[in-house]
mmCIF file of C-alpha atoms in Angstrom:
data_model
loop_
_atom_site.group_PDB
_atom_site.id
_atom_site.type_symbol
_atom_site.label_atom_id
_atom_site.label_comp_id
_atom_site.label_asym_id
_atom_site.label_seq_id
_atom_site.Cartn_x
_atom_site.Cartn_y
_atom_site.Cartn_z
ATOM 1 C CA MET A 838 -2.286 4.689 -14.273
ATOM 2 C CA THR A 839 -3.020 5.985 -10.850
ATOM 3 C CA ARG A 840 -0.777 7.976 -8.704
ATOM 4 C CA ILE A 841 -1.928 5.163 -5.375
ATOM 5 C CA GLU A 842 -1.457 2.723 -8.404
ATOM 6 C CA CYS A 843 2.049 2.837 -8.651
ATOM 7 C CA LEU A 844 2.186 4.130 -4.548
ATOM 8 C CA ALA A 845 0.632 0.255 -4.090
ATOM 9 C CA ASP A 846 3.120 -0.972 -6.769
ATOM 10 C CA ALA A 847 5.662 -0.141 -4.585
ATOM 11 C CA ILE A 848 4.753 -1.427 -1.749
ATOM 12 C CA MET A 849 4.144 -4.610 -3.358
ATOM 13 C CA ARG A 850 7.952 -4.696 -5.013
ATOM 14 C CA MET A 851 9.004 -4.012 -0.940
ATOM 15 C CA ASN A 852 7.493 -6.375 -0.291
ATOM 16 C CA CYS A 853 8.278 -8.859 -2.488
ATOM 17 C CA TYR A 854 5.552 -9.876 -3.489
ATOM 18 C CA HIS A 855 7.268 -11.218 -6.420
ATOM 19 C CA ASP A 856 8.956 -14.427 -4.748
ATOM 20 C CA PRO A 857 7.438 -17.724 -4.319
ATOM 21 C CA ALA A 858 8.111 -17.998 -1.635
ATOM 22 C CA SER A 859 7.367 -14.939 0.705
ATOM 23 C CA ILE A 860 5.028 -14.951 2.881
ATOM 24 C CA ALA A 861 2.991 -12.303 0.460
ATOM 25 C CA TYR A 862 3.262 -14.323 -2.020
ATOM 26 C CA LYS A 863 1.506 -17.445 -0.237
ATOM 27 C CA ASN A 864 -1.415 -15.190 1.405
ATOM 28 C CA ARG A 865 -2.308 -13.667 -2.481
ATOM 29 C CA ASN A 866 -2.245 -10.068 0.208
ATOM 30 C CA PRO A 867 1.001 -8.316 -1.555
ATOM 31 C CA GLY A 868 0.296 -5.476 0.840
ATOM 32 C CA MET A 869 0.732 -7.995 4.075
ATOM 33 C CA LEU A 870 -2.111 -6.492 4.877
ATOM 34 C CA LYS A 871 -3.365 -6.975 8.900
ATOM 35 C CA ALA A 872 -6.698 -9.117 9.465
ATOM 36 C CA PHE A 873 -8.605 -6.745 12.223
ATOM 37 C CA SER A 874 -12.325 -7.792 11.317
ATOM 38 C CA PRO A 875 -13.048 -11.243 12.640
ATOM 39 C CA LYS A 876 -15.337 -12.535 9.207
ATOM 40 C CA HIS A 877 -11.749 -11.701 7.482
ATOM 41 C CA ILE A 878 -9.139 -14.401 6.635
ATOM 42 C CA LYS A 879 -6.355 -14.777 8.103
ATOM 43 C CA ASP A 880 -3.111 -16.496 8.585
ATOM 44 C CA GLU A 881 -0.823 -17.700 11.632
ATOM 45 C CA ASN A 882 1.165 -13.607 11.948
ATOM 46 C CA GLY A 883 -2.488 -12.320 11.991
ATOM 47 C CA LEU A 884 -1.945 -10.576 8.487
ATOM 48 C CA ARG A 885 -4.589 -11.533 5.925
ATOM 49 C CA VAL A 886 -4.931 -14.613 3.657
ATOM 50 C CA PHE A 887 -6.468 -13.249 0.294
ATOM 51 C CA ASN A 888 -8.199 -15.706 -2.832
ATOM 52 C CA SER A 889 -6.983 -14.109 -5.526
ATOM 53 C CA PHE A 890 -3.883 -11.353 -6.412
ATOM 54 C CA SER A 891 -6.449 -8.909 -7.102
ATOM 55 C CA SER A 892 -8.812 -9.071 -4.619
ATOM 56 C CA GLY A 893 -5.405 -8.524 -2.398
ATOM 57 C CA TYR A 894 -4.280 -5.998 -4.343
ATOM 58 C CA ASP A 895 -8.356 -4.406 -4.482
ATOM 59 C CA ASN A 896 -7.684 -4.234 -0.969
ATOM 60 C CA LEU A 897 -3.963 -2.942 -0.838
ATOM 61 C CA VAL A 898 -5.371 0.479 -3.906
ATOM 62 C CA LEU A 899 -8.125 1.133 -1.262
ATOM 63 C CA ASP A 900 -5.976 0.725 1.942
ATOM 64 C CA LEU A 901 -4.296 2.810 0.279
ATOM 65 C CA ARG A 902 -6.562 5.102 -0.717
ATOM 66 C CA ILE A 903 -8.055 5.729 2.753
ATOM 67 C CA LYS A 904 -4.881 6.003 4.781
ATOM 68 C CA CYS A 905 -4.436 8.672 1.382
ATOM 69 C CA SER A 906 -7.517 10.909 2.467
ATOM 70 C CA GLY A 907 -6.437 9.758 6.240
ATOM 71 C CA GLY A 908 -9.937 8.133 7.527
ATOM 72 C CA SER A 909 -8.181 5.087 8.459
ATOM 73 C CA HIS A 910 -7.871 4.662 12.505
ATOM 74 C CA SER A 911 -4.219 4.174 11.683
ATOM 75 C CA ARG A 912 -4.338 8.437 12.022
ATOM 76 C CA LEU A 913 -2.801 8.974 8.983
ATOM 77 C CA LYS A 914 -3.987 12.589 7.714
ATOM 78 C CA PRO A 915 -3.132 14.189 4.037
ATOM 79 C CA GLU A 916 -0.311 16.656 4.819
ATOM 80 C CA ASP A 917 1.637 12.191 6.565
ATOM 81 C CA THR A 918 4.271 11.184 4.652
ATOM 82 C CA LEU A 919 5.603 8.466 3.186
ATOM 83 C CA VAL A 920 7.958 8.047 6.074
ATOM 84 C CA ASN A 921 4.799 7.675 7.715
ATOM 85 C CA LEU A 922 2.033 5.238 5.743
ATOM 86 C CA VAL A 923 5.948 3.198 5.983
ATOM 87 C CA GLN A 924 6.042 3.209 9.728
ATOM 88 C CA CYS A 925 1.547 2.041 9.836
ATOM 89 C CA TYR A 926 2.884 -0.791 7.829
ATOM 90 C CA GLY A 927 5.106 -1.587 10.060
ATOM 91 C CA ASN A 928 8.475 -1.066 8.094
ATOM 92 C CA PRO A 929 11.358 1.138 8.879
ATOM 93 C CA PRO A 930 11.272 4.602 8.618
ATOM 94 C CA THR A 931 14.140 4.001 6.409
ATOM 95 C CA ALA A 932 11.985 2.345 2.977
ATOM 96 C CA ALA A 933 10.663 5.453 2.533
ATOM 97 C CA THR A 934 13.929 5.879 0.517
ATOM 98 C CA TYR A 935 12.921 2.200 -1.823
ATOM 99 C CA LEU A 936 9.232 3.757 -1.967
ATOM 100 C CA LYS A 937 11.014 7.410 -3.499
ATOM 101 C CA LYS A 938 12.919 5.585 -6.199
ATOM 102 C CA PHE A 939 10.358 3.112 -7.516
ATOM 103 C CA LEU A 940 7.954 6.044 -7.092
ATOM 104 C CA ARG A 941 10.303 7.848 -9.721
ATOM 105 C CA VAL A 942 11.032 5.599 -11.890
ATOM 106 C CA ALA A 943 7.411 4.457 -11.788
ATOM 107 C CA LEU A 944 5.641 8.336 -12.461
ATOM 108 C CA ASN A 945 8.757 10.156 -13.940
ATOM 109 C CA ASP A 946 9.183 12.648 -11.836
ATOM 110 C CA GLU A 947 12.267 12.803 -10.098
ATOM 111 C CA ASN A 948 11.120 15.548 -7.605
ATOM 112 C CA ILE A 949 8.866 13.046 -5.552
ATOM 113 C CA MET A 950 11.025 12.733 -2.379
ATOM 114 C CA GLU A 951 10.498 10.618 1.366
ATOM 115 C CA SER A 952 8.697 13.747 2.629
ATOM 116 C CA GLN A 953 6.144 13.658 -0.263
ATOM 117 C CA GLN A 954 2.636 14.762 1.480
ATOM 118 C CA LEU A 955 -0.147 11.214 1.116
ATOM 119 C CA GLY A 956 -2.951 13.550 -0.235
ATOM 120 C CA TRP A 957 -0.464 13.911 -3.565
ATOM 121 C CA PHE A 958 -1.335 10.016 -4.234
ATOM 122 C CA LEU A 959 -5.304 11.130 -4.444
ATOM 123 C CA ALA A 960 -4.861 14.472 -6.951
ATOM 124 C CA ASP A 961 -4.939 12.669 -10.236
ATOM 125 C CA GLN A 962 -8.940 10.375 -9.254
ATOM 126 C CA LYS A 963 -11.854 9.850 -7.461
ATOM 127 C CA PRO A 964 -12.261 8.566 -3.477
ATOM 128 C CA ALA A 965 -13.065 6.258 -2.682
ATOM 129 C CA VAL A 966 -16.906 5.103 -2.399
ATOM 130 C CA GLN A 967 -16.839 1.732 -1.339
ATOM 131 C CA SER A 968 -14.948 -1.487 0.291
ATOM 132 C CA VAL A 969 -13.848 -3.834 -2.847
ATOM 133 C CA GLY A 970 -14.960 -7.470 -1.678
ATOM 134 C CA GLU A 971 -13.752 -11.295 -1.416
#
């Protein structure tokens, strides 16, 4: 399991994906990703709706890879932190504490802090090169 996958899992858990009453679950969108393209199927709140969990999860991982590398329109840079990331997704800065706790267990690393730089999550994998299709 890569660091970026653990980060995706933490976000999925934060968004209550495993609760069948959650929007994340109903939309098969564990990252609560917003629709930016007219091609994307979206709900009344502008959130993407995926055909399957795997499509939603793969798109979350891709979105994180792009954000952590500094290549997204969000203006995040590899030097930005978990706090900046959760705010980019529309969460309060305190949500970074939740991610930190999850990641410490998932990665067996007590040194992970809310100030963890995003580029660190890419250190154990190849960079993103293509988008994930539906």
